[in-house]
Short mmCIF file of C-alpha atoms in Angstrom, two decimals:
data_model
loop_
_atom_site.label_atom_id
_atom_site.label_comp_id
_atom_site.label_asym_id
_atom_site.label_seq_id
_atom_site.Cartn_x
_atom_site.Cartn_y
_atom_site.Cartn_z
CA MET A 1 -2.35 18.27 -18.36
CA ALA A 2 -5.89 17.10 -17.78
CA SER A 3 -8.96 19.26 -17.36
CA SER A 4 -12.56 18.74 -16.37
CA GLU A 5 -15.62 20.85 -15.61
CA LEU A 6 -17.60 19.50 -12.69
CA THR A 7 -20.13 21.69 -10.90
CA SER A 8 -22.46 21.11 -7.99
CA SER A 9 -25.30 20.42 -10.37
CA GLN A 10 -23.36 17.40 -11.63
CA SER A 11 -22.94 15.75 -8.25
CA PRO A 12 -23.47 11.99 -8.40
CA ARG A 13 -26.57 10.41 -6.95
CA PRO A 14 -26.14 8.80 -3.52
CA PRO A 15 -24.18 5.55 -3.99
CA ARG A 16 -25.98 2.28 -3.47
CA PRO A 17 -24.16 -0.17 -1.19
CA ASN A 18 -22.71 -3.17 -3.01
CA PHE A 19 -24.25 -5.97 -0.94
CA ALA A 20 -23.13 -8.67 -3.40
CA PHE A 21 -19.50 -7.75 -2.93
CA ARG A 22 -19.97 -7.56 0.83
CA GLN A 23 -21.34 -11.11 0.88
CA LEU A 24 -18.32 -12.35 -1.07
CA ARG A 25 -16.02 -10.93 1.60
CA GLY A 26 -17.74 -13.14 4.17
CA GLN A 27 -16.21 -13.20 7.64
CA ARG A 28 -12.92 -11.69 6.58
CA SER A 29 -12.05 -8.16 7.68
CA PRO A 30 -11.59 -5.50 4.99
CA ALA A 31 -7.83 -5.65 5.51
CA GLU A 32 -7.79 -9.46 5.23
CA PHE A 33 -9.88 -9.33 2.06
CA ALA A 34 -7.60 -6.65 0.60
CA ALA A 35 -4.61 -8.91 1.25
CA ALA A 36 -6.43 -11.73 -0.58
CA VAL A 37 -7.01 -9.39 -3.54
CA ARG A 38 -3.31 -8.58 -3.72
CA ARG A 39 -2.39 -12.28 -3.57
CA ALA A 40 -4.82 -13.06 -6.38
CA ALA A 41 -3.32 -10.25 -8.43
CA ARG A 42 0.16 -11.73 -8.08
CA GLU A 43 -1.16 -15.10 -9.26
CA ILE A 44 -2.08 -13.61 -12.65
CA GLY A 45 0.83 -11.21 -12.95
CA GLU A 46 -1.06 -8.06 -11.89
CA ARG A 47 -0.09 -5.67 -9.10
CA VAL A 48 -2.81 -3.75 -7.29
CA SER A 49 -2.25 -2.02 -3.97
CA CYS A 50 -5.70 -2.81 -2.62
CA ASP A 51 -6.25 -1.83 1.01
CA ALA A 52 -9.11 -1.80 3.52
CA ARG A 53 -10.20 1.67 2.40
CA TYR A 54 -10.60 0.52 -1.20
CA VAL A 55 -12.69 -2.46 -0.08
CA GLY A 56 -14.83 -0.08 1.98
CA ARG A 57 -15.36 2.18 -1.01
CA VAL A 58 -16.46 -0.75 -3.16
CA GLU A 59 -18.88 -2.01 -0.53
CA ALA A 60 -20.26 1.50 0.01
CA GLY A 61 -20.98 1.76 -3.71
CA GLU A 62 -18.56 4.62 -4.27
CA ILE A 63 -16.76 2.58 -6.96
CA ARG A 64 -19.51 1.58 -9.34
CA CYS A 65 -17.13 -0.19 -11.71
CA PRO A 66 -13.48 -1.18 -11.10
CA ASN A 67 -10.69 -0.34 -13.50
CA TYR A 68 -9.40 -3.04 -15.82
CA ALA A 69 -6.65 -4.30 -13.52
CA TYR A 70 -9.06 -4.82 -10.63
CA GLU A 71 -11.62 -6.35 -13.01
CA ARG A 72 -9.13 -9.04 -14.08
CA VAL A 73 -8.25 -9.76 -10.44
CA PHE A 74 -11.87 -10.00 -9.26
CA LEU A 75 -12.86 -12.29 -12.13
CA HIS A 76 -9.86 -14.47 -11.30
CA MET A 77 -10.90 -14.63 -7.64
CA PHE A 78 -14.51 -15.50 -8.47
CA PRO A 79 -14.44 -17.61 -11.66
CA GLY A 80 -17.69 -17.94 -13.53
CA ARG A 81 -19.03 -14.62 -12.28
CA THR A 82 -19.39 -11.37 -14.21
CA LEU A 83 -18.90 -7.83 -12.93
CA THR A 84 -22.67 -7.57 -12.62
CA ASP A 85 -22.69 -10.69 -10.44
CA LEU A 86 -20.15 -8.94 -8.21
CA GLY A 87 -22.50 -5.99 -7.79
CA PHE A 88 -20.81 -3.57 -10.20
CA ALA A 89 -22.47 -1.42 -12.85
CA PRO A 90 -21.71 -2.03 -16.54
CA ARG A 91 -18.60 -0.19 -17.63
CA SER A 92 -20.45 1.50 -20.48
CA SER A 93 -22.86 3.20 -18.08
CA VAL A 94 -20.02 4.55 -15.97
CA ARG A 95 -17.98 5.72 -18.96
CA GLY A 96 -21.02 7.34 -20.48
CA ARG A 97 -21.63 9.53 -17.44
CA ARG A 98 -18.06 10.48 -16.57
CA ALA A 99 -15.91 10.15 -19.63
CA LEU A 100 -13.19 12.42 -18.31
CA VAL A 101 -12.81 10.81 -14.90
CA ASP A 102 -11.47 7.36 -14.12
CA GLU A 103 -13.90 4.89 -12.53
CA ASP A 104 -11.97 4.81 -9.27
CA ALA A 105 -11.07 8.49 -9.11
CA PRO A 106 -12.67 10.63 -6.41
CA LEU A 107 -15.26 13.09 -7.66
CA VAL A 108 -13.97 16.56 -6.91
CA HIS A 109 -15.80 19.81 -7.68
CA ILE A 110 -13.38 21.95 -9.66
CA THR A 111 -13.81 24.67 -12.22
CA SER A 112 -10.39 25.04 -13.80
CA PRO A 113 -7.81 22.81 -15.49
CA VAL A 114 -5.80 20.78 -13.06
CA CYS A 115 -2.72 18.62 -13.16
CA ALA A 116 -3.44 14.91 -12.95
CA THR A 117 -1.42 13.63 -10.08
CA GLY A 118 -1.23 10.67 -7.77
CA GLU A 119 -1.45 11.37 -4.07
CA THR A 120 -2.33 9.09 -1.17
CA TRP A 121 -1.86 11.06 1.99
CA GLY A 122 -3.07 8.76 4.63
CA ALA A 123 -3.52 6.11 1.91
CA HIS A 124 -6.87 7.54 0.88
CA GLU A 125 -6.63 6.06 -2.61
CA PRO A 126 -4.96 2.78 -3.57
CA TYR A 127 -2.71 2.67 -6.58
CA ASP A 128 -2.73 -0.01 -9.22
CA GLN A 129 0.74 -1.41 -9.78
CA LYS A 130 1.44 -3.30 -12.99
CA ASP A 131 5.16 -3.67 -12.75
CA SER A 132 6.79 -6.55 -10.94
CA LEU A 133 8.51 -5.83 -7.65
CA ASN A 134 12.22 -6.37 -8.03
CA PRO A 135 14.47 -6.97 -5.03
CA GLN A 136 16.39 -3.84 -4.15
CA ASP A 137 20.13 -3.81 -3.77
CA PRO A 138 20.84 -1.96 -0.51
CA GLN A 139 24.27 -0.95 -1.84
CA ASP A 140 22.86 0.74 -4.93
CA PRO A 141 21.80 4.31 -4.13
CA TYR A 142 19.43 4.33 -7.08
CA ALA A 143 17.92 0.88 -6.63
CA ALA A 144 15.07 2.10 -4.47
CA TYR A 145 13.77 4.12 -7.39
CA ALA A 146 14.27 1.73 -10.27
CA ALA A 147 10.65 0.67 -10.53
CA TYR A 148 8.98 4.06 -10.09
CA GLY A 149 9.35 5.62 -13.52
CA ALA A 150 7.05 3.39 -15.54
CA GLN A 151 4.35 3.77 -12.92
CA GLN A 152 3.92 7.53 -13.01
CA ASN A 153 1.53 7.77 -15.95
CA HIS A 154 -0.70 5.10 -14.45
CA GLU A 155 -0.73 6.88 -11.09
CA ASN A 156 -1.70 10.09 -12.83
CA ASP A 157 -4.82 8.41 -14.17
CA GLU A 158 -5.96 7.43 -10.68
CA ILE A 159 -6.67 10.84 -9.16
CA HIS A 160 -7.60 13.89 -11.23
CA GLU A 161 -6.92 16.77 -8.88
CA GLU A 162 -3.97 19.05 -8.34
CA SER A 163 -2.14 17.88 -5.24
CA ASP A 164 -0.46 21.12 -4.25
CA VAL A 165 -0.89 22.44 -0.72
CA LEU A 166 -1.31 26.18 -1.34
CA ARG A 167 -2.37 28.51 1.41
CA ARG A 168 -4.40 31.63 0.70
CA ALA A 169 -1.39 33.86 1.26
CA PHE A 170 0.55 32.13 -1.50
CA MET A 171 -2.29 32.38 -4.01
CA THR A 172 -1.80 36.15 -4.36
CA GLY A 173 0.83 37.65 -6.63
CA GLY A 174 2.39 39.68 -3.82
CA SER A 175 2.95 36.71 -1.52
CA ALA A 176 4.28 34.57 -4.33
CA THR A 177 6.70 37.32 -5.25
CA MET A 178 7.85 37.65 -1.66
CA ALA A 179 8.37 33.90 -1.42
CA ALA A 180 10.43 33.90 -4.60
CA ALA A 181 12.45 36.87 -3.45
CA SER A 182 13.18 35.08 -0.19
CA LEU A 183 15.27 32.61 -2.16
CA GLY A 184 17.34 35.36 -3.72
CA PRO A 185 19.70 36.77 -1.06
CA LEU A 186 21.30 33.43 -0.24
CA GLY A 187 24.56 33.79 -2.09
CA LEU A 188 23.20 31.31 -4.63
CA PRO A 189 21.95 32.15 -8.13
CA ILE A 190 18.25 31.48 -8.64
CA ASP A 191 18.13 31.78 -12.41
CA ALA A 192 19.30 29.15 -14.86
CA ALA A 193 21.76 31.41 -16.65
CA ALA A 194 23.49 32.42 -13.41
CA ALA A 195 23.56 28.82 -12.27
CA GLU A 196 25.62 27.90 -15.32
CA ARG A 197 28.31 30.54 -14.75
CA PRO A 198 31.59 29.18 -13.38
CA VAL A 199 31.99 29.34 -9.62
CA ARG A 200 35.33 30.51 -8.20
CA ARG A 201 36.90 30.38 -4.75
CA VAL A 202 34.30 28.15 -3.13
CA GLY A 203 34.62 28.36 0.65
CA GLY A 204 32.86 28.89 3.93
CA ARG A 205 30.66 31.71 2.67
CA GLU A 206 29.14 29.47 -0.01
CA ALA A 207 28.65 26.66 2.51
CA ASP A 208 26.85 29.09 4.83
CA ALA A 209 24.61 30.23 1.98
CA LEU A 210 23.80 26.66 1.04
CA GLU A 211 22.80 25.75 4.60
CA GLU A 212 20.70 28.90 4.83
CA ALA A 213 18.98 28.00 1.56
CA VAL A 214 17.85 24.70 3.08
CA ARG A 215 16.45 26.46 6.15
CA ARG A 216 14.73 29.13 4.05
CA ILE A 217 13.05 26.59 1.77
CA ARG A 218 11.75 24.63 4.75
CA LEU A 219 10.38 27.79 6.30
CA LEU A 220 8.66 28.87 3.08
CA ASP A 221 7.20 25.38 2.69
CA ASP A 222 5.68 25.59 6.17
CA ARG A 223 4.15 28.99 5.38
CA HIS A 224 3.10 28.73 1.75
CA GLY A 225 3.04 25.09 0.67
CA ALA A 226 4.97 23.21 -1.95
CA ASP A 227 3.56 23.82 -5.40
CA GLY A 228 4.54 27.40 -6.17
CA LEU A 229 7.83 27.03 -4.35
CA TYR A 230 9.02 23.88 -6.11
CA ARG A 231 10.01 25.44 -9.42
CA ARG A 232 11.79 28.32 -7.70
CA ALA A 233 13.76 25.94 -5.49
CA ALA A 234 15.09 23.93 -8.42
CA ALA A 235 17.54 26.67 -9.50
CA PRO A 236 19.32 26.91 -6.11
CA LEU A 237 19.66 23.14 -6.21
CA ARG A 238 21.40 23.30 -9.58
CA ALA A 239 23.66 26.00 -8.19
CA ALA A 240 24.49 23.82 -5.18
CA TYR A 241 25.77 21.03 -7.39
CA GLU A 242 27.74 23.58 -9.39
CA LEU A 243 29.49 24.44 -6.11
CA LEU A 244 30.31 20.76 -5.56
CA ASP A 245 31.72 20.51 -9.05
CA ALA A 246 33.87 23.58 -8.52
CA GLY A 247 35.62 21.94 -5.60
CA THR A 248 37.30 23.38 -2.53
CA THR A 249 40.74 23.22 -0.98
CA ARG A 250 39.51 22.52 2.56
CA GLN A 251 38.10 19.11 3.47
CA ALA A 252 35.79 20.50 6.17
CA THR A 253 34.24 22.93 3.70
CA GLY A 254 33.87 20.18 1.13
CA GLU A 255 32.00 18.02 3.66
CA ARG A 256 29.67 20.91 4.49
CA LEU A 257 28.99 21.48 0.80
CA HIS A 258 28.17 17.81 0.20
CA SER A 259 25.90 17.69 3.24
CA GLY A 260 24.21 20.96 2.30
CA ALA A 261 23.65 19.92 -1.31
CA GLY A 262 22.20 16.59 -0.21
CA GLU A 263 19.84 18.25 2.29
CA LEU A 264 18.80 20.76 -0.36
CA ALA A 265 18.07 17.89 -2.77
CA ILE A 266 15.87 16.29 -0.12
CA SER A 267 14.07 19.58 0.56
CA VAL A 268 13.39 20.13 -3.14
CA GLY A 269 12.38 16.47 -3.41
CA TRP A 270 9.90 16.98 -0.59
CA LEU A 271 8.39 19.98 -2.40
CA ALA A 272 7.92 17.73 -5.44
CA HIS A 273 6.58 14.90 -3.29
CA ASP A 274 4.10 17.06 -1.38
CA SER A 275 2.76 18.62 -4.59
CA GLY A 276 2.23 15.24 -6.24
CA ARG A 277 5.27 15.20 -8.55
CA PHE A 278 6.37 11.72 -7.52
CA ASP A 279 8.74 11.16 -10.43
CA ASP A 280 10.61 14.38 -9.68
CA ALA A 281 10.73 13.50 -5.99
CA ARG A 282 12.18 10.10 -6.81
CA SER A 283 14.95 11.74 -8.80
CA HIS A 284 15.84 14.27 -6.09
CA TYR A 285 15.84 11.66 -3.31
CA ALA A 286 18.08 9.43 -5.42
CA GLU A 287 20.45 12.34 -5.94
CA ALA A 288 20.58 12.98 -2.19
CA LEU A 289 21.19 9.31 -1.46
CA ALA A 290 24.03 9.15 -3.98
CA THR A 291 25.55 12.31 -2.50
CA ALA A 292 25.36 10.80 1.00
CA ARG A 293 27.03 7.57 -0.13
CA MET A 294 29.85 9.40 -1.90
CA ALA A 295 30.48 11.66 1.09
CA GLY A 296 30.11 8.91 3.69
CA ASP A 297 27.45 11.03 5.46
CA ALA A 298 25.32 8.66 7.56
CA ALA A 299 22.94 11.37 8.78
CA LEU A 300 22.17 12.48 5.22
CA GLU A 301 21.77 8.87 4.10
CA ALA A 302 19.26 8.19 6.90
CA HIS A 303 17.29 11.30 5.93
CA ALA A 304 17.21 10.28 2.26
CA PHE A 305 16.01 6.77 3.12
CA CYS A 306 13.40 8.24 5.47
CA ASN A 307 11.88 10.32 2.69
CA THR A 308 12.21 7.43 0.25
CA SER A 309 10.06 5.34 2.56
CA PHE A 310 7.42 8.05 2.84
CA LEU A 311 7.33 8.47 -0.93
CA ALA A 312 7.02 4.71 -1.44
CA ARG A 313 4.05 4.59 0.94
CA ASP A 314 2.31 7.46 -0.80
CA ALA A 315 3.01 5.89 -4.21
CA GLY A 316 1.35 2.63 -3.16
CA ARG A 317 4.57 0.61 -2.78
CA PRO A 318 4.33 -0.54 0.84
CA ARG A 319 6.98 -3.24 0.67
CA GLU A 320 9.52 -0.75 -0.60
CA ALA A 321 8.41 1.62 2.17
CA VAL A 322 9.27 -1.04 4.75
CA ARG A 323 12.66 -1.81 3.19
CA ALA A 324 13.65 1.84 2.92
CA ALA A 325 12.62 2.53 6.54
CA GLN A 326 14.60 -0.47 7.75
CA ALA A 327 17.63 0.67 5.76
CA ALA A 328 17.29 4.11 7.34
CA GLN A 329 17.20 2.59 10.81
CA ARG A 330 20.36 0.59 10.18
CA VAL A 331 22.18 3.72 9.10
CA ALA A 332 20.72 5.97 11.83
CA ARG A 333 21.21 3.70 14.83
CA PRO A 334 24.81 4.83 15.56
CA LEU A 335 23.78 8.50 15.34
CA GLY A 336 22.21 8.41 18.81
CA SER A 337 18.90 10.19 18.11
CA SER A 338 15.90 8.43 19.65
CA ARG A 339 13.49 10.83 17.98
CA LEU A 340 14.95 10.04 14.56
CA MET A 341 14.64 6.31 15.24
CA SER A 342 11.05 6.90 16.37
CA LEU A 343 10.13 8.62 13.11
CA LEU A 344 11.80 5.87 11.10
CA ALA A 345 9.84 3.24 13.03
CA LEU A 346 6.65 5.10 12.07
CA ARG A 347 7.74 5.06 8.42
CA GLU A 348 8.15 1.30 8.73
CA ALA A 349 4.74 0.99 10.40
CA GLY A 350 3.13 2.78 7.47
CA GLY A 351 4.63 0.24 5.09
CA TRP A 352 3.42 -2.69 7.16
CA ALA A 353 -0.08 -1.16 7.29
CA GLY A 354 -0.06 -0.89 3.51
CA LEU A 355 0.76 -4.59 3.37
CA ALA A 356 -2.15 -5.32 5.77
CA ASP A 357 0.37 -6.80 8.23
CA ARG A 358 -1.19 -5.77 11.51
CA THR A 359 1.39 -7.53 13.67
CA GLY A 360 4.31 -5.89 11.93
CA CYS A 361 2.57 -2.52 12.08
CA GLU A 362 1.77 -2.78 15.79
CA GLN A 363 5.32 -3.80 16.66
CA ALA A 364 6.72 -0.81 14.77
CA LEU A 365 4.19 1.53 16.42
CA VAL A 366 5.12 0.33 19.90
CA ARG A 367 8.78 0.81 19.08
CA ALA A 368 8.11 4.31 17.73
CA GLN A 369 6.28 5.37 20.91
CA ALA A 370 8.96 3.95 23.20
CA LEU A 371 11.70 5.75 21.30
CA TYR A 372 9.72 8.99 21.25
CA ASP A 373 9.25 8.84 25.03
CA ARG A 374 13.02 8.98 25.49
CA GLY A 375 12.79 12.66 24.65
CA ARG A 376 14.88 15.05 22.61
CA SER A 377 18.66 15.10 22.48
CA ASP A 378 21.47 17.10 20.95
CA ALA A 379 21.81 14.35 18.35
CA ASP A 380 18.38 15.11 16.83
CA PRO A 381 18.77 16.40 13.24
CA GLU A 382 17.77 19.98 12.52
CA TRP A 383 15.32 18.89 9.83
CA MET A 384 13.22 17.00 12.39
CA SER A 385 11.79 20.14 13.97
CA PHE A 386 8.35 19.21 12.58
CA TYR A 387 8.26 15.92 14.48
CA GLY A 388 6.26 16.26 17.67
CA GLU A 389 3.43 14.46 19.42
CA ALA A 390 0.83 15.68 16.93
CA GLU A 391 2.81 14.26 13.99
CA LEU A 392 3.27 10.97 15.82
CA GLU A 393 -0.49 10.75 16.44
CA ILE A 394 -1.50 11.49 12.84
CA LEU A 395 0.98 8.97 11.40
CA GLU A 396 -0.43 6.32 13.73
CA ALA A 397 -3.96 7.33 12.73
CA GLN A 398 -3.07 6.80 9.09
CA CYS A 399 -1.76 3.33 9.89
CA TRP A 400 -5.00 2.29 11.57
CA SER A 401 -6.99 3.82 8.75
CA MET A 402 -5.09 1.72 6.20
CA LEU A 403 -5.80 -1.34 8.34
CA GLY A 404 -9.53 -0.55 8.44
CA ASN A 405 -9.70 0.11 12.17
CA TRP A 406 -11.66 3.34 11.91
CA GLN A 407 -12.29 3.70 15.66
CA ARG A 408 -8.60 3.71 16.57
CA ALA A 409 -7.77 5.85 13.56
CA ALA A 410 -10.34 8.44 14.64
CA ARG A 411 -9.05 8.46 18.19
CA HIS A 412 -5.49 9.22 17.10
CA ALA A 413 -6.55 11.74 14.46
CA GLY A 414 -8.58 13.59 17.08
CA ARG A 415 -5.58 13.75 19.38
CA ALA A 416 -3.41 15.02 16.54
CA ALA A 417 -5.80 17.88 15.81
CA GLN A 418 -5.95 18.83 19.50
CA LEU A 419 -2.19 18.73 19.97
CA GLN A 420 -1.25 20.68 16.86
CA ASP A 421 0.07 24.19 17.38
CA PRO A 422 -2.83 26.56 16.56
CA HIS A 423 -0.55 28.61 14.31
CA PHE A 424 -0.35 25.69 11.86
CA THR A 425 -3.87 26.09 10.50
CA ARG A 426 -3.27 23.89 7.50
CA ASN A 427 -2.18 20.94 9.63
CA ILE A 428 -5.21 21.36 11.89
CA ALA A 429 -7.44 21.27 8.80
CA LEU A 430 -5.62 18.23 7.45
CA TYR A 431 -5.77 16.33 10.74
CA THR A 432 -9.45 17.20 11.26
CA ALA A 433 -10.24 16.07 7.72
CA GLU A 434 -8.60 12.73 8.52
CA LEU A 435 -10.73 12.56 11.67
CA ALA A 436 -13.94 13.29 9.77
CA ASP A 437 -13.20 10.60 7.20
CA ASP A 438 -12.38 7.97 9.83
CA LEU A 439 -15.56 8.80 11.76
CA ALA A 440 -17.67 8.58 8.61
CA ARG A 441 -16.23 5.23 7.58
CA GLY A 442 -16.52 3.98 11.16
CA GLY A 443 -20.30 4.45 11.20
CA ARG A 444 -20.45 7.71 13.19
CA PRO A 445 -22.01 10.08 10.64
CA ASP A 446 -23.15 12.77 13.09
CA GLU A 447 -19.67 13.15 14.59
CA ALA A 448 -18.11 13.05 11.12
CA ALA A 449 -20.38 15.90 10.01
CA THR A 450 -19.36 17.96 13.04
CA ALA A 451 -15.68 17.43 12.28
CA GLY A 452 -16.30 18.19 8.62
CA MET A 453 -17.91 21.48 9.60
CA ARG A 454 -14.78 22.42 11.53
CA VAL A 455 -12.70 21.79 8.41
CA LEU A 456 -15.04 23.95 6.33
CA ASP A 457 -14.63 26.72 8.91
CA LEU A 458 -10.89 26.66 8.23
CA LEU A 459 -11.09 26.78 4.43
CA ASP A 460 -11.21 30.57 4.41
CA GLN A 461 -7.67 30.47 5.83
CA VAL A 462 -6.39 27.35 4.06
CA GLN A 463 -6.55 26.50 0.37
CA SER A 464 -5.40 22.91 0.15
CA SER A 465 -6.64 20.55 -2.52
CA ARG A 466 -5.35 17.70 -0.35
CA VAL A 467 -7.81 18.66 2.38
CA GLN A 468 -10.58 19.20 -0.17
CA THR A 469 -9.99 15.75 -1.68
CA MET A 470 -10.31 14.12 1.73
CA LEU A 471 -13.42 16.16 2.54
CA ALA A 472 -15.02 15.21 -0.79
CA GLY A 473 -14.47 11.53 0.04
CA THR A 474 -16.07 12.02 3.44
CA ALA A 475 -19.06 13.71 1.83
CA ARG A 476 -19.56 10.73 -0.48
CA VAL A 477 -19.51 8.34 2.45
CA LEU A 478 -22.07 10.48 4.29
CA LEU A 479 -24.51 10.78 1.38
CA PRO A 480 -26.58 7.72 2.45
CA HIS A 481 -26.82 9.16 5.99
CA ARG A 482 -28.49 12.47 5.18
CA ARG A 483 -31.05 12.00 7.96
CA ALA A 484 -28.41 11.71 10.68
CA ARG A 485 -28.01 14.79 12.86
CA GLY A 486 -25.97 17.48 11.16
CA VAL A 487 -25.18 15.48 8.03
CA SER A 488 -27.58 17.28 5.68
CA ALA A 489 -26.28 20.67 6.78
CA PHE A 490 -22.67 19.56 6.23
CA LEU A 491 -23.43 18.16 2.76
CA GLU A 492 -25.22 21.34 1.69
CA ARG A 493 -22.43 23.57 2.96
CA HIS A 494 -19.76 21.35 1.41
CA ALA A 495 -21.54 21.41 -1.96
CA SER A 496 -21.64 25.20 -1.92
CA ALA A 497 -18.08 25.72 -0.69
CA PRO A 498 -15.64 27.25 -3.21
CA ARG A 499 -13.00 24.90 -4.59
CA THR A 500 -9.29 25.55 -4.97
CA ALA A 501 -8.48 26.71 -8.47
#
């Protein structure tokens, strides 16, 4: 558990652009330079997931001094130069001012202890990777996760803000109690002691309850967010695997139980993933994948690989994201769902974008759109109800953002916000925050400030530290543009806005 006390009076001075670093980039695009940084890291045995956004932050002066991994890479790329020659501030001056916050971590105004987590929704923050990338065995259900564990502590040092997505309704005791109670009448025990009691006569009623538990958890996630729900959902998951262990005399019921337990593991894994508990998510997704393999359930296996890819992208492992998405497509192809194949192509595109492979990303995006245009079918999985045009647009926006094409990213993020169902206030805030950040980084500060104001208007209905993290990054980018129309008003309102506890 990490804690810090940052108030508006401690806001950093406006960053000074790092012109020295910009000159070293030369004619290369930010994405091309980021790829060169990653290649240089491999030459000396380091692994950094540098992307165009990180390069932009360095050049904007937001990162006054790189962490030690990046320092070694930069000095290897430019032998004979010091960090000062590269335009960075001395490490001692940075440490002296912000001892509790990592050099590369976003400055977030918070007033209570928070969990240090690693989150990169939309790849807003690159992750340093120090472990070597081992080839994954596609036949090993746990291989996709083998390299995650040692990375978690390092990821936690990168971003010091709680990554839950809690809405206002879930922050009150009454709503939290209602959400917890909603997990109760499912025919599954929700306390650890009950979960350990022997289960007898497992049959259709238990399978029904298990399937209903999956639906209920997804519904509660949509309404209340992941963080408070995650710990409550863990007990039904334990109970589900107790049902599997108890066995059943009917094969059809046994298949339903395996499928239901695997889907529940994925749902609980997503709650962990979305609230920044990447190590827990890895474990739950691995459990679901193993369950799918044992049961010969292709649909469950495709779903597990889909979420594995998304987790890998958010954890800064783009090559693994590509491999997992491709594995999912191989498994899902015979299932006959074009929408599922479309989503999996978008997962692959996100991995290619993280690798700064524009060609691979564009090919996957074109494939995703073509598959989406084929429309819905009876073969579409129930869990894909969230996947519509707005989700397609925001995932494409995130790809272009990772590639440093802010104009295209902003165009797609704007469409996503317009297309989103107005009842999903949190998603509208999230999509608009992505739009504001892309506009700011694309040199359109007045439009970014307008979009940022719209996000601030929604914060009385939405309490999401993910949105606040993105908005804080946008504010930093806009600091040098205070004189642009609307920017000063946005910065003042943002500085005075309450922060999620």
